[in-house]
Short mmCIF file of C-alpha atoms and ligand atoms in Angstrom, two decimals:
data_model
loop_
_atom_site.label_atom_id
_atom_site.label_comp_id
_atom_site.label_asym_id
_atom_site.label_seq_id
_atom_site.Cartn_x
_atom_site.Cartn_y
_atom_site.Cartn_z
CA MET A 30 10.55 -34.66 -11.55
CA LYS A 31 14.11 -35.87 -11.18
CA VAL A 32 16.06 -35.98 -14.46
CA LEU A 33 19.18 -38.14 -14.76
CA ILE A 34 21.32 -38.02 -17.89
CA PHE A 35 23.71 -40.87 -18.68
CA ASP A 36 26.49 -41.21 -21.23
CA ASN A 37 24.65 -44.05 -22.89
CA ALA A 38 21.51 -46.15 -22.67
CA THR A 39 23.34 -49.07 -21.03
CA GLU A 40 24.19 -46.93 -18.01
CA ALA A 41 20.64 -45.63 -17.83
CA VAL A 42 19.29 -49.18 -18.00
CA ASN A 43 21.60 -50.21 -15.15
CA HIS A 44 20.12 -47.44 -13.05
CA ALA A 45 16.55 -48.37 -14.01
CA PHE A 46 17.26 -51.98 -13.11
CA SER A 47 18.56 -51.05 -9.66
CA ILE A 48 15.33 -49.15 -8.96
CA VAL A 49 13.12 -52.04 -10.09
CA ARG A 50 15.20 -54.56 -8.12
CA GLU A 51 15.06 -52.50 -4.95
CA GLN A 52 11.29 -52.20 -5.33
CA VAL A 53 10.83 -55.98 -5.63
CA VAL A 54 13.28 -56.80 -2.83
CA ASN A 55 11.73 -54.28 -0.43
CA LYS A 56 8.17 -55.29 -1.28
CA PRO A 57 7.83 -58.81 -2.70
CA LYS A 58 4.13 -58.20 -3.40
CA SER A 59 4.86 -55.08 -5.48
CA VAL A 60 2.59 -54.08 -8.31
CA LEU A 61 4.68 -53.13 -11.33
CA GLY A 62 3.15 -51.10 -14.13
CA LEU A 63 4.85 -52.33 -17.30
CA ALA A 64 5.49 -50.85 -20.72
CA THR A 65 6.28 -52.35 -24.12
CA GLY A 66 8.08 -51.07 -27.21
CA GLY A 67 11.83 -50.98 -27.79
CA THR A 68 12.74 -48.88 -24.76
CA PRO A 69 12.25 -51.34 -21.87
CA ILE A 70 13.66 -54.41 -23.64
CA LYS A 71 17.16 -54.06 -22.17
CA LEU A 72 15.73 -53.52 -18.72
CA TYR A 73 13.70 -56.73 -19.04
CA ARG A 74 16.81 -58.60 -20.22
CA LYS A 75 18.68 -57.44 -17.15
CA MET A 76 15.83 -58.52 -14.89
CA VAL A 77 15.89 -61.96 -16.50
CA ALA A 78 19.68 -62.29 -16.23
CA ASP A 79 19.54 -61.26 -12.58
CA PHE A 80 16.75 -63.73 -11.88
CA HIS A 81 18.94 -66.57 -13.13
CA THR A 82 21.94 -65.56 -11.05
CA SER A 83 20.47 -64.28 -7.78
CA ALA A 84 17.86 -65.17 -5.20
CA ILE A 85 15.34 -62.58 -6.38
CA ASN A 86 11.79 -63.86 -6.32
CA TYR A 87 8.94 -62.66 -8.56
CA LYS A 88 6.38 -65.22 -7.33
CA MET A 89 4.21 -62.64 -5.58
CA VAL A 90 4.85 -59.68 -7.89
CA ARG A 91 1.79 -58.44 -9.74
CA SER A 92 1.95 -56.57 -13.04
CA ILE A 93 -0.36 -54.32 -14.99
CA ASN A 94 0.49 -53.40 -18.55
CA LEU A 95 -0.19 -50.03 -20.09
CA ASP A 96 -1.70 -50.93 -23.41
CA GLU A 97 -2.69 -53.46 -26.06
CA TYR A 98 -3.62 -53.31 -29.72
CA ILE A 99 -7.28 -53.88 -30.51
CA GLY A 100 -7.63 -56.97 -32.67
CA LEU A 101 -4.54 -58.70 -31.33
CA ASP A 102 -4.13 -61.02 -28.39
CA TYR A 103 -1.59 -63.48 -27.05
CA TYR A 104 -1.92 -65.66 -30.17
CA SER A 105 -0.39 -62.94 -32.35
CA ILE A 106 3.35 -62.38 -32.09
CA TYR A 107 2.66 -58.67 -32.63
CA SER A 108 0.48 -58.32 -29.54
CA TYR A 109 1.83 -56.76 -26.38
CA ALA A 110 0.57 -59.81 -24.47
CA TYR A 111 2.94 -61.96 -26.52
CA TYR A 112 5.76 -59.42 -26.13
CA MET A 113 5.43 -59.48 -22.34
CA ASP A 114 5.32 -63.24 -22.11
CA TYR A 115 8.21 -63.67 -24.51
CA ASN A 116 10.46 -60.99 -23.01
CA LEU A 117 9.64 -61.26 -19.32
CA PHE A 118 6.86 -63.35 -17.83
CA SER A 119 7.94 -66.74 -19.18
CA LYS A 120 11.52 -66.07 -18.08
CA LEU A 121 10.83 -65.13 -14.45
CA ASN A 122 8.94 -67.11 -11.85
CA MET A 123 5.92 -64.83 -12.09
CA ASP A 124 2.51 -66.34 -11.55
CA ILE A 125 0.75 -65.68 -14.86
CA SER A 126 -2.54 -65.08 -13.02
CA ASN A 127 -0.84 -62.09 -11.36
CA THR A 128 -0.14 -60.45 -14.73
CA HIS A 129 -2.67 -58.16 -16.36
CA ILE A 130 -3.08 -56.72 -19.83
CA GLN A 131 -6.13 -55.59 -21.74
CA ASN A 132 -7.77 -58.24 -23.92
CA GLY A 133 -7.26 -56.97 -27.47
CA LYS A 134 -9.89 -59.39 -28.71
CA ALA A 135 -12.58 -58.31 -26.24
CA LYS A 136 -15.98 -58.15 -27.96
CA ASP A 137 -17.31 -55.34 -25.81
CA LEU A 138 -14.67 -52.59 -25.69
CA LYS A 139 -16.47 -50.55 -23.04
CA LYS A 140 -16.80 -53.52 -20.70
CA GLU A 141 -13.14 -54.33 -21.18
CA CYS A 142 -12.19 -50.79 -20.14
CA ILE A 143 -14.38 -51.10 -17.03
CA ARG A 144 -12.85 -54.49 -16.19
CA TYR A 145 -9.34 -53.10 -16.57
CA ASN A 146 -10.04 -50.06 -14.42
CA LYS A 147 -11.13 -52.40 -11.63
CA VAL A 148 -7.87 -54.34 -12.00
CA ILE A 149 -5.96 -51.07 -11.56
CA THR A 150 -8.06 -49.95 -8.59
CA ASP A 151 -7.69 -53.35 -6.90
CA ASN A 152 -3.92 -53.37 -7.45
CA PRO A 153 -2.55 -49.86 -6.88
CA ILE A 154 0.66 -49.51 -8.87
CA ASP A 155 3.83 -49.17 -6.82
CA LEU A 156 6.23 -48.53 -9.68
CA GLN A 157 5.17 -47.58 -13.20
CA ILE A 158 7.68 -48.01 -16.00
CA LEU A 159 7.15 -45.77 -19.00
CA GLY A 160 8.65 -45.24 -22.43
CA LEU A 161 8.01 -42.07 -24.42
CA GLY A 162 6.45 -41.75 -27.85
CA GLN A 163 8.15 -39.48 -30.35
CA ASN A 164 5.03 -37.33 -30.19
CA GLY A 165 5.12 -37.24 -26.38
CA HIS A 166 2.65 -40.04 -25.75
CA ILE A 167 2.80 -42.25 -22.68
CA GLY A 168 1.10 -45.62 -22.92
CA PHE A 169 -1.01 -44.89 -25.98
CA ASN A 170 -2.31 -41.58 -24.65
CA GLU A 171 -1.87 -39.57 -27.80
CA PRO A 172 -1.57 -35.76 -27.95
CA GLY A 173 -4.90 -34.15 -27.13
CA THR A 174 -6.02 -36.89 -24.72
CA SER A 175 -7.67 -35.61 -21.55
CA PHE A 176 -5.58 -35.97 -18.41
CA ASP A 177 -8.77 -37.14 -16.67
CA LEU A 178 -9.27 -40.36 -18.60
CA GLU A 179 -8.88 -43.86 -17.22
CA THR A 180 -8.60 -46.92 -19.49
CA HIS A 181 -10.01 -46.08 -22.91
CA VAL A 182 -9.88 -46.92 -26.59
CA VAL A 183 -7.66 -44.76 -28.80
CA GLU A 184 -7.30 -44.15 -32.50
CA LEU A 185 -3.56 -44.23 -32.96
CA ASP A 186 -1.84 -41.18 -34.41
CA GLU A 187 -0.45 -41.52 -37.94
CA SER A 188 2.97 -40.72 -36.45
CA THR A 189 2.65 -43.53 -33.90
CA ILE A 190 1.62 -46.03 -36.57
CA GLU A 191 4.62 -44.95 -38.60
CA ALA A 192 7.02 -45.14 -35.62
CA ASN A 193 5.80 -48.64 -34.72
CA LYS A 194 5.88 -49.97 -38.30
CA LYS A 195 9.31 -51.44 -37.60
CA TYR A 196 7.81 -53.91 -35.13
CA PHE A 197 5.38 -55.39 -37.68
CA GLY A 198 5.99 -57.76 -40.58
CA LYS A 199 5.59 -56.20 -44.04
CA LEU A 200 2.55 -58.32 -44.84
CA VAL A 201 0.84 -57.75 -41.52
CA LYS A 202 -2.09 -55.37 -41.22
CA GLN A 203 -1.00 -52.97 -38.50
CA PRO A 204 -3.70 -52.14 -35.93
CA THR A 205 -4.94 -48.57 -35.86
CA LYS A 206 -6.70 -48.76 -32.49
CA ALA A 207 -5.60 -49.72 -29.02
CA PHE A 208 -6.62 -49.87 -25.39
CA THR A 209 -4.55 -47.75 -23.09
CA MET A 210 -4.42 -47.09 -19.39
CA GLY A 211 -5.36 -43.42 -18.98
CA ILE A 212 -3.21 -40.61 -17.65
CA LYS A 213 -5.38 -40.37 -14.53
CA SER A 214 -4.43 -43.94 -13.56
CA ILE A 215 -0.77 -43.52 -14.54
CA MET A 216 -0.55 -40.47 -12.27
CA LYS A 217 -1.89 -42.50 -9.30
CA SER A 218 1.20 -44.75 -9.40
CA LYS A 219 3.30 -44.27 -6.29
CA LYS A 220 6.51 -43.99 -8.27
CA ILE A 221 7.12 -43.47 -11.99
CA LEU A 222 10.23 -44.31 -13.98
CA LEU A 223 10.32 -43.00 -17.55
CA MET A 224 13.13 -43.95 -19.90
CA ALA A 225 13.88 -42.28 -23.24
CA TYR A 226 16.81 -43.10 -25.45
CA GLY A 227 18.02 -41.79 -28.78
CA GLU A 228 17.78 -38.62 -30.79
CA SER A 229 14.29 -39.38 -32.07
CA LYS A 230 12.98 -38.66 -28.55
CA ALA A 231 14.91 -35.40 -28.00
CA ASP A 232 12.08 -33.03 -29.00
CA ALA A 233 9.49 -34.80 -26.87
CA VAL A 234 11.95 -34.93 -23.95
CA LYS A 235 12.55 -31.19 -24.11
CA ARG A 236 8.84 -30.40 -24.20
CA MET A 237 8.11 -32.90 -21.42
CA ILE A 238 10.67 -31.38 -19.06
CA GLU A 239 11.08 -27.73 -19.97
CA GLU A 240 7.79 -26.58 -21.42
CA GLU A 241 4.23 -26.10 -20.17
CA VAL A 242 2.06 -28.92 -18.90
CA THR A 243 -0.38 -29.50 -21.71
CA GLU A 244 -2.58 -32.27 -23.06
CA ASP A 245 -0.87 -31.64 -26.41
CA LEU A 246 2.25 -33.27 -24.94
CA PRO A 247 0.82 -35.99 -22.66
CA ALA A 248 4.11 -36.79 -20.88
CA SER A 249 4.34 -33.17 -19.64
CA ILE A 250 1.84 -34.12 -16.89
CA LEU A 251 4.69 -35.99 -15.20
CA GLN A 252 6.03 -32.60 -14.04
CA LYS A 253 3.17 -32.76 -11.52
CA HIS A 254 3.97 -36.20 -10.11
CA ASP A 255 5.64 -36.30 -6.66
CA ASP A 256 8.02 -39.14 -7.34
CA CYS A 257 8.94 -39.34 -11.01
CA ILE A 258 12.41 -40.18 -12.29
CA ILE A 259 13.36 -39.56 -15.92
CA LEU A 260 16.33 -41.54 -17.25
CA LEU A 261 17.90 -40.29 -20.47
CA ASP A 262 20.90 -41.02 -22.61
CA LYS A 263 22.90 -38.09 -24.03
CA GLU A 264 21.07 -38.17 -27.35
CA ALA A 265 17.60 -37.99 -25.82
CA ALA A 266 18.80 -35.15 -23.57
CA SER A 267 20.53 -33.27 -26.40
CA LYS A 268 17.86 -30.57 -26.80
CA LEU A 269 17.54 -29.68 -23.10
CA SER A 270 18.71 -26.16 -22.43
CA LYS A 271 19.84 -26.86 -18.85
CA ARG A 272 22.01 -29.72 -17.68
C1 GLP B 7 4.64 -47.31 -28.05
C2 GLP B 7 3.99 -47.82 -26.74
C3 GLP B 7 4.47 -47.03 -25.58
C4 GLP B 7 5.96 -46.87 -25.74
C5 GLP B 7 6.23 -45.88 -26.84
C6 GLP B 7 7.67 -45.78 -27.26
O1 GLP B 7 3.77 -47.04 -29.06
N1 GLP B 7 2.58 -47.89 -26.71
O2 GLP B 7 4.10 -47.67 -24.37
O3 GLP B 7 6.52 -46.39 -24.56
O4 GLP B 7 5.38 -46.10 -27.93
O5 GLP B 7 8.06 -46.85 -28.04
P1 GLP B 7 9.57 -47.28 -28.25
O6 GLP B 7 10.08 -47.65 -26.89
O7 GLP B 7 9.52 -48.47 -29.16
O8 GLP B 7 10.28 -46.12 -28.82
#
């Protein structure tokens, strides 16, 4: 695990962007594992700005998203499918058939998990981008989730529902269940890039980096990955004992 601490999130995002860009330039058919939430938004904006001002080409890039709310699909502005299209896919020259996300409206949840696992197996992830939940989750793998799981259905933690309330309209019924890629699949990614910004992540960051590897803090498993880079701003790094 390589930990890089920046003065602010903008500098960290610049670094994240250079890693993603290098990946796509070196391997135009890269498979990118993508995350949602507030954390990667600035990275996606930089990718879009770069696309409009350089010769970078996303035509052959494939993408696999981490998670999706059960009950929501592209037709809801609160779905992760909509988020991805709005923030990234529609603004790059990606082929939409190369982009993958769980179908939140799938009738048979088990079958959807099986389908998604095949997508992941058929498209081994070159670079996985991760955010970090305040409770240490990655994707929607909540504390207590087995490290051995592949795509599965989760009951979201109360704390996660609370943390994500800000992304939902006041009158909208917030989903309590989601599909998530499992830790086992995340760990198979060739390279992992986790970003965490702000003081609200400081406790989870400390446990992820400095404490034991435990299913109680899902992101701690990243200590065991061979090529994992953690990008932090000063606030997220503020509780680390070593610099
Ligand atoms: C969300 C997502 C995660 C994300 C994390 C952090 O619930 N499922 O993929 O990385 O929690 O969210 P944010 O970046 O908004 O702080």
